Amino acid sequence: MRNYQQTYFLLFLIVLGSKVFSQDLASMNFEDDNFEEAYELAHEGKYNSAKKILVDNPSSTSENLDALFLLASTYSWNGQYEKARNEFNKILSQDKSKRGVWISAIKNELYAKTNAIALGLANKAQVYIEHDKELQRLIDLAMEGISNTKYAEKGWYNVETNLKSAKALKKQLKNETKKGSNKKEVAEDKEAKSDEADIEPKNRIGVNNAFTIFNERYDPVIFSSVSFRRQTKIGALIPKINYSNRNGVHGLQYDIDFYPKFLKRFYAYLNYGYSNASIYPSQKFGGDIYMNLPNAMEFSAGGRYLSTRTQTVKAITNSLGYYKGNYYYSLRSFVSPREGNLWSISGNLLVRKYLKDAENFMGVSIGMGFSPELQQLIVGDDLLSETVLYVESQRINMQYQFTTKKSPNIYRANLGVSRQELAFDSGNFFFAISAGMSYQVKF
């Protein structure tokens, strides 16, 4: 009965992925690569990088109202309200029916505290957008801002125009002009520094440490790794050395990941690992091809191959990812053929909430089924490789990754709980708790 349920789950994943893939592939427009890349960067919180792409392609941006809208929004998010106003005006001069542009343009003026301009824009927008609740809410905010504005008791309209006051007024204007100039220089300097800071370092060194404890039979498992990441023109290259200590047996694994990006919308994941230790596969290969689809979606398909001292494991894998606001959702499946025309199936759901940028997030991963990417412990008296071949499990893992204000280096904490079938006693389970920390230094 369990195999039938897993087969239905597999068919659901394949049908869902194929349907989305075929529909979105037909609607793709490969001429808007710059806009798509800028959109993805802006979605990740990298506003300066997105703005740079749009500014560096003025001809294509000016012809694409969506690109202009994105450029105006990045200016507004960065606090460059005047530049944002200019771009919003360009769009509305060509198409006054765009509700989203009107709303964003009015909000830009509210952020800039130019409430009178916001009110004027809102009243003008009512000519083209009728009976809109959000528009009315913005009008109320602009009216409230205007009514709460405090004015000095004496201004240019009621200051006595004698010689003394005229000289004082001239001095005041001179000082204010100087202060305004200084503020502008400071703002420009901050913007320049922000652009420089947004340039991602090409190298990273990472250290990862983790341990797992069990409720019965097994001693704690220790895992450590050291990695070096180099960002090349064609993608990231990450060699790693992994170390494990399991039931008193030590072992090393030499591993390398490669993420080539060969087209704007396509990139891949390739992996190879080698070890002569009994607690790791002797060799492992893996790969996926990822495709960025419209509507903030992503599809991948690939496979895994692992060779242990006693047998080999093959698996087909696919995933469907979706970005919505600051959230990312990914559904991944592993399908492994078994003897007797049976299939082992594992599903995994990942949910992440991104914080200030793509390097800062909170996430939870939930999985169940037969997975080729879990820990294997003991079958009989033999300590087998890291891969669980055909044991059932349920697992949940929480993660938190963050950077500090003073450093771009990355910290990550993980905490997980799993319920896993004993490899030598089918139907009986044990529990495990895992925790770990990792640290990456950028340079």
CSV table of C-alpha atoms in Angstrom, one decimal:
chain,number,residue,atom,x,y,z
A,1,MET,CA,0.0,0.0,0.0
A,2,ARG,CA,2.9,2.3,0.9
A,3,ASN,CA,4.5,1.8,-2.6
A,4,TYR,CA,1.2,2.8,-4.3
A,5,GLN,CA,0.9,6.0,-2.3
A,6,GLN,CA,4.5,6.9,-3.1
A,7,THR,CA,3.9,6.2,-6.8
A,8,TYR,CA,0.9,8.6,-6.8
A,9,PHE,CA,3.0,11.2,-5.1
A,10,LEU,CA,5.7,10.8,-7.8
A,11,LEU,CA,3.1,11.1,-10.6
A,12,PHE,CA,1.7,14.3,-9.0
A,13,LEU,CA,5.2,15.9,-8.9
A,14,ILE,CA,6.0,14.9,-12.5
A,15,VAL,CA,2.6,16.1,-13.9
A,16,LEU,CA,2.8,19.4,-12.0
A,17,GLY,CA,6.3,20.1,-13.1
A,18,SER,CA,5.6,19.2,-16.7
A,19,LYS,CA,2.5,21.3,-16.9
A,20,VAL,CA,4.1,24.5,-15.5
A,21,PHE,CA,7.2,23.9,-17.6
A,22,SER,CA,5.4,23.5,-20.9
A,23,GLN,CA,3.0,26.5,-20.2
A,24,ASP,CA,5.8,28.9,-19.2
A,25,LEU,CA,8.2,27.8,-21.9
A,26,ALA,CA,5.7,28.7,-24.6
A,27,SER,CA,5.3,32.2,-23.1
A,28,MET,CA,9.0,33.1,-22.7
A,29,ASN,CA,10.5,36.0,-24.4
A,30,PHE,CA,14.3,35.7,-24.8
A,31,GLU,CA,14.8,39.3,-25.9
A,32,ASP,CA,14.3,40.6,-22.3
A,33,ASP,CA,17.3,39.0,-20.7
A,34,ASN,CA,18.6,42.2,-19.1
A,35,PHE,CA,15.2,43.0,-17.6
A,36,GLU,CA,14.8,39.5,-16.3
A,37,GLU,CA,18.2,39.6,-14.6
A,38,ALA,CA,17.6,43.0,-13.1
A,39,TYR,CA,14.2,41.9,-11.9
A,40,GLU,CA,15.8,38.9,-10.1
A,41,LEU,CA,18.5,41.0,-8.5
A,42,ALA,CA,15.9,43.6,-7.3
A,43,HIS,CA,13.8,40.7,-5.9
A,44,GLU,CA,16.8,39.5,-3.9
A,45,GLY,CA,17.2,43.0,-2.5
A,46,LYS,CA,20.3,43.9,-4.6
A,47,TYR,CA,18.8,47.2,-5.8
A,48,ASN,CA,22.1,48.8,-6.9
A,49,SER,CA,23.0,45.9,-9.1
A,50,ALA,CA,19.6,45.9,-10.7
A,51,LYS,CA,19.8,49.6,-11.2
A,52,LYS,CA,23.2,49.3,-12.8
A,53,ILE,CA,21.9,46.8,-15.4
A,54,LEU,CA,19.0,49.1,-16.3
A,55,VAL,CA,21.1,52.3,-16.5
A,56,ASP,CA,23.7,50.5,-18.6
A,57,ASN,CA,21.1,49.6,-21.1
A,58,PRO,CA,19.2,52.8,-21.7
A,59,SER,CA,18.0,52.0,-25.2
A,60,SER,CA,16.3,48.8,-24.2
A,61,THR,CA,15.1,50.2,-20.9
A,62,SER,CA,13.4,53.2,-22.4
A,63,GLU,CA,11.5,51.0,-24.8
A,64,ASN,CA,10.3,48.7,-22.1
A,65,LEU,CA,7.8,50.3,-19.7
A,66,ASP,CA,8.2,47.4,-17.3
A,67,ALA,CA,12.0,48.0,-17.2
A,68,LEU,CA,11.3,51.7,-16.6
A,69,PHE,CA,9.0,50.8,-13.8
A,70,LEU,CA,11.6,48.6,-12.2
A,71,LEU,CA,14.2,51.4,-12.5
A,72,ALA,CA,11.9,53.9,-11.0
A,73,SER,CA,11.1,51.5,-8.1
A,74,THR,CA,14.8,50.9,-7.4
A,75,TYR,CA,15.4,54.6,-7.2
A,76,SER,CA,12.5,55.0,-4.8
A,77,TRP,CA,13.6,52.1,-2.6
A,78,ASN,CA,17.1,53.6,-2.4
A,79,GLY,CA,15.7,57.0,-1.3
A,80,GLN,CA,16.4,58.7,-4.6
A,81,TYR,CA,12.9,60.2,-4.9
A,82,GLU,CA,13.6,62.8,-7.5
A,83,LYS,CA,15.1,60.4,-9.9
A,84,ALA,CA,12.2,58.0,-9.3
A,85,ARG,CA,9.8,60.8,-10.0
A,86,ASN,CA,11.4,61.4,-13.4
A,87,GLU,CA,11.1,57.8,-14.4
A,88,PHE,CA,7.5,57.5,-13.1
A,89,ASN,CA,6.6,60.6,-15.2
A,90,LYS,CA,8.2,59.0,-18.3
A,91,ILE,CA,5.9,56.0,-18.0
A,92,LEU,CA,2.7,57.9,-17.2
A,93,SER,CA,3.3,60.2,-20.1
A,94,GLN,CA,3.2,57.2,-22.4
A,95,ASP,CA,0.5,55.1,-20.7
A,96,LYS,CA,-1.8,56.6,-18.1
A,97,SER,CA,-3.8,53.4,-17.6
A,98,LYS,CA,-1.2,51.6,-15.4
A,99,ARG,CA,-2.6,51.5,-11.9
A,100,GLY,CA,0.5,50.0,-10.4
A,101,VAL,CA,2.6,52.9,-11.7
A,102,TRP,CA,0.2,55.5,-10.3
A,103,ILE,CA,0.2,53.9,-6.9
A,104,SER,CA,4.0,53.6,-6.8
A,105,ALA,CA,4.5,57.2,-8.0
A,106,ILE,CA,2.2,58.5,-5.3
A,107,LYS,CA,3.9,56.4,-2.6
A,108,ASN,CA,7.3,57.8,-3.8
A,109,GLU,CA,6.1,61.3,-3.0
A,110,LEU,CA,4.7,60.2,0.4
A,111,TYR,CA,8.1,58.7,1.2
A,112,ALA,CA,9.8,62.0,0.2
A,113,LYS,CA,7.3,63.8,2.4
A,114,THR,CA,6.1,65.9,-0.5
A,115,ASN,CA,2.5,65.5,0.4
A,116,ALA,CA,1.2,68.2,-1.8
A,117,ILE,CA,2.7,66.6,-4.9
A,118,ALA,CA,1.3,63.2,-3.7
A,119,LEU,CA,-2.2,64.7,-3.4
A,120,GLY,CA,-2.0,66.3,-6.8
A,121,LEU,CA,-0.8,63.0,-8.4
A,122,ALA,CA,-3.6,61.1,-6.6
A,123,ASN,CA,-6.3,63.5,-7.8
A,124,LYS,CA,-5.0,63.2,-11.4
A,125,ALA,CA,-4.9,59.4,-11.1
A,126,GLN,CA,-8.6,59.4,-10.2
A,127,VAL,CA,-9.3,60.5,-13.8
A,128,TYR,CA,-7.9,57.2,-15.1
A,129,ILE,CA,-8.6,54.9,-12.1
A,130,GLU,CA,-12.1,55.0,-10.7
A,131,HIS,CA,-13.3,53.8,-7.3
A,132,ASP,CA,-10.0,52.4,-6.1
A,133,LYS,CA,-9.7,51.8,-2.4
A,134,GLU,CA,-5.9,51.9,-2.3
A,135,LEU,CA,-5.9,55.2,-4.2
A,136,GLN,CA,-8.4,56.7,-1.7
A,137,ARG,CA,-6.2,55.5,1.2
A,138,LEU,CA,-3.2,57.3,-0.3
A,139,ILE,CA,-5.2,60.5,-0.7
A,140,ASP,CA,-6.2,60.3,2.9
A,141,LEU,CA,-2.5,59.9,3.9
A,142,ALA,CA,-1.5,62.9,1.7
A,143,MET,CA,-4.2,65.0,3.3
A,144,GLU,CA,-3.2,64.0,6.8
A,145,GLY,CA,0.4,64.8,6.0
A,146,ILE,CA,-0.5,68.3,4.7
A,147,SER,CA,-2.7,69.0,7.7
A,148,ASN,CA,0.0,68.0,10.1
A,149,THR,CA,2.7,70.1,8.5
A,150,LYS,CA,4.0,72.8,10.8
A,151,TYR,CA,5.2,76.2,9.4
A,152,ALA,CA,7.4,78.7,11.1
A,153,GLU,CA,5.7,81.7,12.6
A,154,LYS,CA,7.7,84.0,10.4
A,155,GLY,CA,8.7,83.4,6.9
A,156,TRP,CA,9.6,85.4,3.8
A,157,TYR,CA,6.0,86.6,3.6
A,158,ASN,CA,5.9,88.4,7.0
A,159,VAL,CA,9.5,89.3,7.8
A,160,GLU,CA,10.2,93.0,8.2
A,161,THR,CA,12.1,94.1,5.1
A,162,ASN,CA,14.7,96.3,6.8
A,163,LEU,CA,18.4,96.3,5.9
A,164,LYS,CA,19.3,94.3,9.0
A,165,SER,CA,16.8,91.5,8.3
A,166,ALA,CA,17.7,91.5,4.6
A,167,LYS,CA,21.4,90.9,5.5
A,168,ALA,CA,20.4,88.2,7.9
A,169,LEU,CA,18.1,86.5,5.4
A,170,LYS,CA,20.9,86.6,2.8
A,171,LYS,CA,23.3,85.0,5.2
A,172,GLN,CA,20.8,82.4,6.1
A,173,LEU,CA,20.1,81.5,2.5
A,174,LYS,CA,23.9,81.2,1.9
A,175,ASN,CA,24.3,78.8,4.8
A,176,GLU,CA,21.4,76.7,3.8
A,177,THR,CA,22.7,76.5,0.2
A,178,LYS,CA,26.1,75.4,1.6
A,179,LYS,CA,24.4,72.8,3.8
A,180,GLY,CA,22.3,71.6,1.0
A,181,SER,CA,25.4,71.2,-1.2
A,182,ASN,CA,27.2,69.3,1.6
A,183,LYS,CA,24.2,67.0,2.1
A,184,LYS,CA,24.1,66.3,-1.7
A,185,GLU,CA,27.8,65.4,-1.6
A,186,VAL,CA,27.3,63.1,1.3
A,187,ALA,CA,24.3,61.4,-0.3
A,188,GLU,CA,26.3,60.9,-3.5
A,189,ASP,CA,29.2,59.6,-1.6
A,190,LYS,CA,26.9,57.1,0.3
A,191,GLU,CA,25.4,56.0,-3.0
A,192,ALA,CA,28.9,55.4,-4.5
A,193,LYS,CA,30.0,53.4,-1.5
A,194,SER,CA,26.8,51.5,-1.6
A,195,ASP,CA,27.4,50.6,-5.3
A,196,GLU,CA,31.0,49.5,-4.4
A,197,ALA,CA,29.7,47.4,-1.5
A,198,ASP,CA,27.2,45.7,-3.8
A,199,ILE,CA,30.1,44.2,-5.9
A,200,GLU,CA,30.2,40.6,-4.7
A,201,PRO,CA,33.7,39.3,-3.7
A,202,LYS,CA,34.8,36.5,-5.9
A,203,ASN,CA,36.3,34.2,-3.3
A,204,ARG,CA,35.0,32.5,-0.1
A,205,ILE,CA,36.4,30.1,2.4
A,206,GLY,CA,33.9,28.2,4.4
A,207,VAL,CA,34.0,26.0,7.5
A,208,ASN,CA,31.2,23.8,8.6
A,209,ASN,CA,30.8,21.7,11.8
A,210,ALA,CA,27.9,19.6,12.8
A,211,PHE,CA,27.0,16.7,15.0
A,212,THR,CA,24.1,14.2,15.4
A,213,ILE,CA,22.9,12.4,18.5
A,214,PHE,CA,20.6,9.4,18.5
A,215,ASN,CA,18.1,8.1,21.0
A,216,GLU,CA,19.4,4.5,20.9
A,217,ARG,CA,22.2,2.2,19.8
A,218,TYR,CA,24.5,4.7,18.0
A,219,ASP,CA,27.2,7.0,19.2
A,220,PRO,CA,27.2,10.6,18.2
A,221,VAL,CA,28.2,11.4,14.6
A,222,ILE,CA,30.6,14.3,13.9
A,223,PHE,CA,30.9,16.0,10.6
A,224,SER,CA,33.2,18.8,9.4
A,225,SER,CA,34.1,20.3,6.1
A,226,VAL,CA,36.3,23.0,4.6
A,227,SER,CA,35.5,24.6,1.3
A,228,PHE,CA,36.8,27.2,-1.1
A,229,ARG,CA,34.5,29.0,-3.5
A,230,ARG,CA,35.8,30.8,-6.6
A,231,GLN,CA,33.4,32.8,-8.7
A,232,THR,CA,34.5,32.5,-12.3
A,233,LYS,CA,33.1,34.0,-15.5
A,234,ILE,CA,31.2,30.9,-16.3
A,235,GLY,CA,30.1,30.0,-12.7
A,236,ALA,CA,31.0,29.2,-9.2
A,237,LEU,CA,33.6,26.4,-8.5
A,238,ILE,CA,33.6,24.9,-5.0
A,239,PRO,CA,36.1,22.2,-4.0
A,240,LYS,CA,35.6,20.7,-0.5
A,241,ILE,CA,37.1,18.3,1.9
A,242,ASN,CA,34.6,16.5,4.2
A,243,TYR,CA,35.4,14.6,7.4
A,244,SER,CA,33.2,12.3,9.4
A,245,ASN,CA,33.6,10.2,12.5
A,246,ARG,CA,31.0,7.5,12.9
A,247,ASN,CA,31.1,4.9,15.6
A,248,GLY,CA,34.8,5.4,16.0
A,249,VAL,CA,35.5,5.2,12.3
A,250,HIS,CA,37.1,8.2,10.6
A,251,GLY,CA,36.9,9.1,6.9
A,252,LEU,CA,37.6,11.8,4.4
A,253,GLN,CA,35.8,12.7,1.2
A,254,TYR,CA,37.0,14.9,-1.6
A,255,ASP,CA,34.2,16.8,-3.2
A,256,ILE,CA,33.7,19.4,-5.9
A,257,ASP,CA,30.6,21.4,-6.9
A,258,PHE,CA,30.3,23.5,-10.1
A,259,TYR,CA,27.5,25.9,-11.0
A,260,PRO,CA,28.0,26.8,-14.7
A,261,LYS,CA,25.7,29.5,-16.2
A,262,PHE,CA,25.7,29.1,-19.9
A,263,LEU,CA,22.6,31.2,-20.8
A,264,LYS,CA,20.7,34.0,-19.1
A,265,ARG,CA,17.9,31.7,-18.1
A,266,PHE,CA,19.8,28.5,-17.7
A,267,TYR,CA,22.4,27.3,-15.2
A,268,ALA,CA,23.5,23.9,-14.0
A,269,TYR,CA,24.7,22.1,-10.9
A,270,LEU,CA,27.4,19.4,-11.2
A,271,ASN,CA,29.0,17.4,-8.4
A,272,TYR,CA,31.7,14.7,-8.1
A,273,GLY,CA,33.0,13.1,-4.9
A,274,TYR,CA,35.6,10.5,-4.1
A,275,SER,CA,36.6,8.6,-1.0
A,276,ASN,CA,38.4,5.4,0.0
A,277,ALA,CA,36.8,5.4,3.5
A,278,SER,CA,34.1,2.9,4.3
A,279,ILE,CA,31.8,5.6,5.7
A,280,TYR,CA,31.5,7.5,2.4
A,281,PRO,CA,30.6,6.4,-1.1
A,282,SER,CA,33.7,5.5,-3.1
A,283,GLN,CA,32.4,7.7,-5.9
A,284,LYS,CA,29.4,9.9,-6.5
A,285,PHE,CA,28.1,11.9,-9.4
A,286,GLY,CA,25.2,14.4,-9.5
A,287,GLY,CA,23.8,17.0,-11.8
A,288,ASP,CA,20.8,19.3,-12.4
A,289,ILE,CA,19.8,21.7,-15.1
A,290,TYR,CA,17.9,24.7,-13.9
A,291,MET,CA,15.7,26.9,-16.0
A,292,ASN,CA,14.4,30.3,-14.8
A,293,LEU,CA,10.8,30.7,-16.0
A,294,PRO,CA,8.5,33.7,-16.2
A,295,ASN,CA,6.4,34.6,-13.2
A,296,ALA,CA,9.3,34.1,-10.8
A,297,MET,CA,9.3,30.3,-11.2
A,298,GLU,CA,12.2,27.8,-11.6
A,299,PHE,CA,12.3,24.2,-12.9
A,300,SER,CA,15.1,21.7,-12.6
A,301,ALA,CA,15.7,18.1,-13.7
A,302,GLY,CA,18.7,15.8,-13.1
A,303,GLY,CA,20.0,12.7,-11.5
A,304,ARG,CA,22.3,11.1,-8.9
A,305,TYR,CA,24.7,8.1,-9.0
A,306,LEU,CA,26.5,6.7,-6.0
A,307,SER,CA,28.8,3.7,-5.8
A,308,THR,CA,29.4,2.0,-2.4
A,309,ARG,CA,31.5,-1.1,-1.6
A,310,THR,CA,28.4,-3.3,-2.0
A,311,GLN,CA,26.1,-1.7,-4.6
A,312,THR,CA,25.2,1.3,-6.6
A,313,VAL,CA,22.3,3.8,-6.3
A,314,LYS,CA,20.7,5.7,-9.2
A,315,ALA,CA,18.1,8.4,-8.7
A,316,ILE,CA,16.1,10.8,-10.9
A,317,THR,CA,15.5,14.2,-9.4
A,318,ASN,CA,13.4,17.2,-10.3
A,319,SER,CA,12.3,20.3,-8.6
A,320,LEU,CA,9.8,23.2,-9.0
A,321,GLY,CA,10.6,26.5,-7.3
A,322,TYR,CA,8.6,29.7,-6.9
A,323,TYR,CA,9.4,33.2,-5.6
A,324,LYS,CA,6.7,35.3,-4.1
A,325,GLY,CA,7.6,38.5,-2.3
A,326,ASN,CA,10.4,37.7,0.2
A,327,TYR,CA,9.5,34.0,0.2
A,328,TYR,CA,11.0,31.1,-1.9
A,329,TYR,CA,9.2,27.7,-2.1
A,330,SER,CA,10.8,24.6,-3.6
A,331,LEU,CA,9.4,21.1,-4.0
A,332,ARG,CA,11.9,18.4,-4.9
A,333,SER,CA,11.5,14.7,-5.5
A,334,PHE,CA,14.0,11.8,-5.8
A,335,VAL,CA,12.9,8.6,-7.6
A,336,SER,CA,15.2,5.5,-7.4
A,337,PRO,CA,14.5,2.2,-9.2
A,338,ARG,CA,14.6,-1.0,-7.2
A,339,GLU,CA,14.5,-4.7,-7.8
A,340,GLY,CA,11.2,-6.1,-8.9
A,341,ASN,CA,10.1,-3.1,-10.9
A,342,LEU,CA,9.6,-1.1,-7.7
A,343,TRP,CA,10.5,2.5,-7.1
A,344,SER,CA,11.8,4.4,-4.0
A,345,ILE,CA,10.4,7.9,-3.7
A,346,SER,CA,11.3,10.8,-1.5
A,347,GLY,CA,9.8,14.3,-1.4
A,348,ASN,CA,11.2,17.5,0.1
A,349,LEU,CA,9.6,20.9,0.6
A,350,LEU,CA,11.8,23.9,1.3
A,351,VAL,CA,10.4,27.3,2.4
A,352,ARG,CA,12.7,30.3,2.9
A,353,LYS,CA,12.0,33.9,3.9
A,354,TYR,CA,14.6,36.3,2.7
A,355,LEU,CA,15.4,39.2,4.9
A,356,LYS,CA,17.5,42.2,3.8
A,357,ASP,CA,19.1,40.4,0.9
A,358,ALA,CA,19.7,37.0,-0.6
A,359,GLU,CA,22.5,36.2,2.0
A,360,ASN,CA,20.1,36.7,4.9
A,361,PHE,CA,17.2,34.3,5.4
A,362,MET,CA,15.3,31.9,7.6
A,363,GLY,CA,14.1,28.6,6.3
A,364,VAL,CA,12.5,25.2,7.1
A,365,SER,CA,12.9,22.0,5.1
A,366,ILE,CA,10.4,19.1,5.5
A,367,GLY,CA,11.0,15.7,3.9
A,368,MET,CA,9.6,12.1,3.8
A,369,GLY,CA,10.0,8.9,2.0
A,370,PHE,CA,13.0,6.9,0.7
A,371,SER,CA,15.9,9.2,0.1
A,372,PRO,CA,19.2,8.5,-1.6
A,373,GLU,CA,20.8,11.5,0.2
A,374,LEU,CA,20.5,10.6,3.9
A,375,GLN,CA,22.9,9.1,6.4
A,376,GLN,CA,23.4,5.4,6.4
A,377,LEU,CA,24.6,3.6,9.5
A,378,ILE,CA,24.9,-0.1,10.0
A,379,VAL,CA,23.5,-3.2,8.1
A,380,GLY,CA,24.5,-6.3,10.0
A,381,ASP,CA,28.0,-5.7,11.2
A,382,ASP,CA,29.1,-3.6,8.3
A,383,LEU,CA,29.4,0.2,8.5
A,384,LEU,CA,28.2,1.4,5.2
A,385,SER,CA,28.5,4.6,3.2
A,386,GLU,CA,26.9,8.0,4.0
A,387,THR,CA,24.0,7.3,1.7
A,388,VAL,CA,20.8,5.6,2.9
A,389,LEU,CA,19.7,3.3,0.1
A,390,TYR,CA,16.2,2.2,0.8
A,391,VAL,CA,15.2,3.1,4.4
A,392,GLU,CA,12.2,5.2,5.2
A,393,SER,CA,12.5,8.5,7.1
A,394,GLN,CA,10.7,11.7,8.0
A,395,ARG,CA,12.7,14.8,8.8
A,396,ILE,CA,12.5,18.5,9.5
A,397,ASN,CA,15.4,20.9,9.4
A,398,MET,CA,15.4,24.6,10.4
A,399,GLN,CA,18.1,27.1,9.3
A,400,TYR,CA,19.0,30.7,9.9
A,401,GLN,CA,21.6,32.5,7.8
A,402,PHE,CA,22.8,36.0,8.5
A,403,THR,CA,25.5,38.6,8.0
A,404,THR,CA,26.4,41.4,10.4
A,405,LYS,CA,26.4,45.1,9.9
A,406,LYS,CA,30.1,45.5,10.0
A,407,SER,CA,31.1,42.4,8.0
A,408,PRO,CA,29.9,40.7,4.8
A,409,ASN,CA,30.9,37.3,6.1
A,410,ILE,CA,28.2,34.7,6.4
A,411,TYR,CA,27.0,32.7,9.4
A,412,ARG,CA,24.5,29.9,9.3
A,413,ALA,CA,22.9,27.8,12.1
A,414,ASN,CA,21.0,24.5,11.5
A,415,LEU,CA,18.8,22.4,13.7
A,416,GLY,CA,17.1,19.2,12.6
A,417,VAL,CA,15.1,16.3,13.8
A,418,SER,CA,14.6,13.0,11.9
A,419,ARG,CA,12.8,9.7,12.4
A,420,GLN,CA,14.5,7.0,10.4
A,421,GLU,CA,14.0,3.3,9.8
A,422,LEU,CA,16.6,0.9,11.1
A,423,ALA,CA,18.4,-0.5,8.1
A,424,PHE,CA,18.8,-3.9,9.7
A,425,ASP,CA,15.3,-4.0,11.3
A,426,SER,CA,12.6,-3.0,8.8
A,427,GLY,CA,9.6,-1.3,10.4
A,428,ASN,CA,11.4,-0.2,13.5
A,429,PHE,CA,12.6,3.4,13.8
A,430,PHE,CA,15.1,5.6,15.8
A,431,PHE,CA,15.2,9.3,16.3
A,432,ALA,CA,18.1,11.7,15.7
A,433,ILE,CA,18.8,15.4,16.5
A,434,SER,CA,21.3,17.3,14.4
A,435,ALA,CA,22.8,20.7,15.0
A,436,GLY,CA,25.5,22.6,13.2
A,437,MET,CA,27.2,26.0,12.4
A,438,SER,CA,28.9,27.2,9.3
A,439,TYR,CA,31.0,30.3,8.6
A,440,GLN,CA,32.0,31.8,5.3
A,441,VAL,CA,34.7,34.5,4.8
A,442,LYS,CA,34.5,36.6,1.7
A,443,PHE,CA,37.5,38.2,0.0
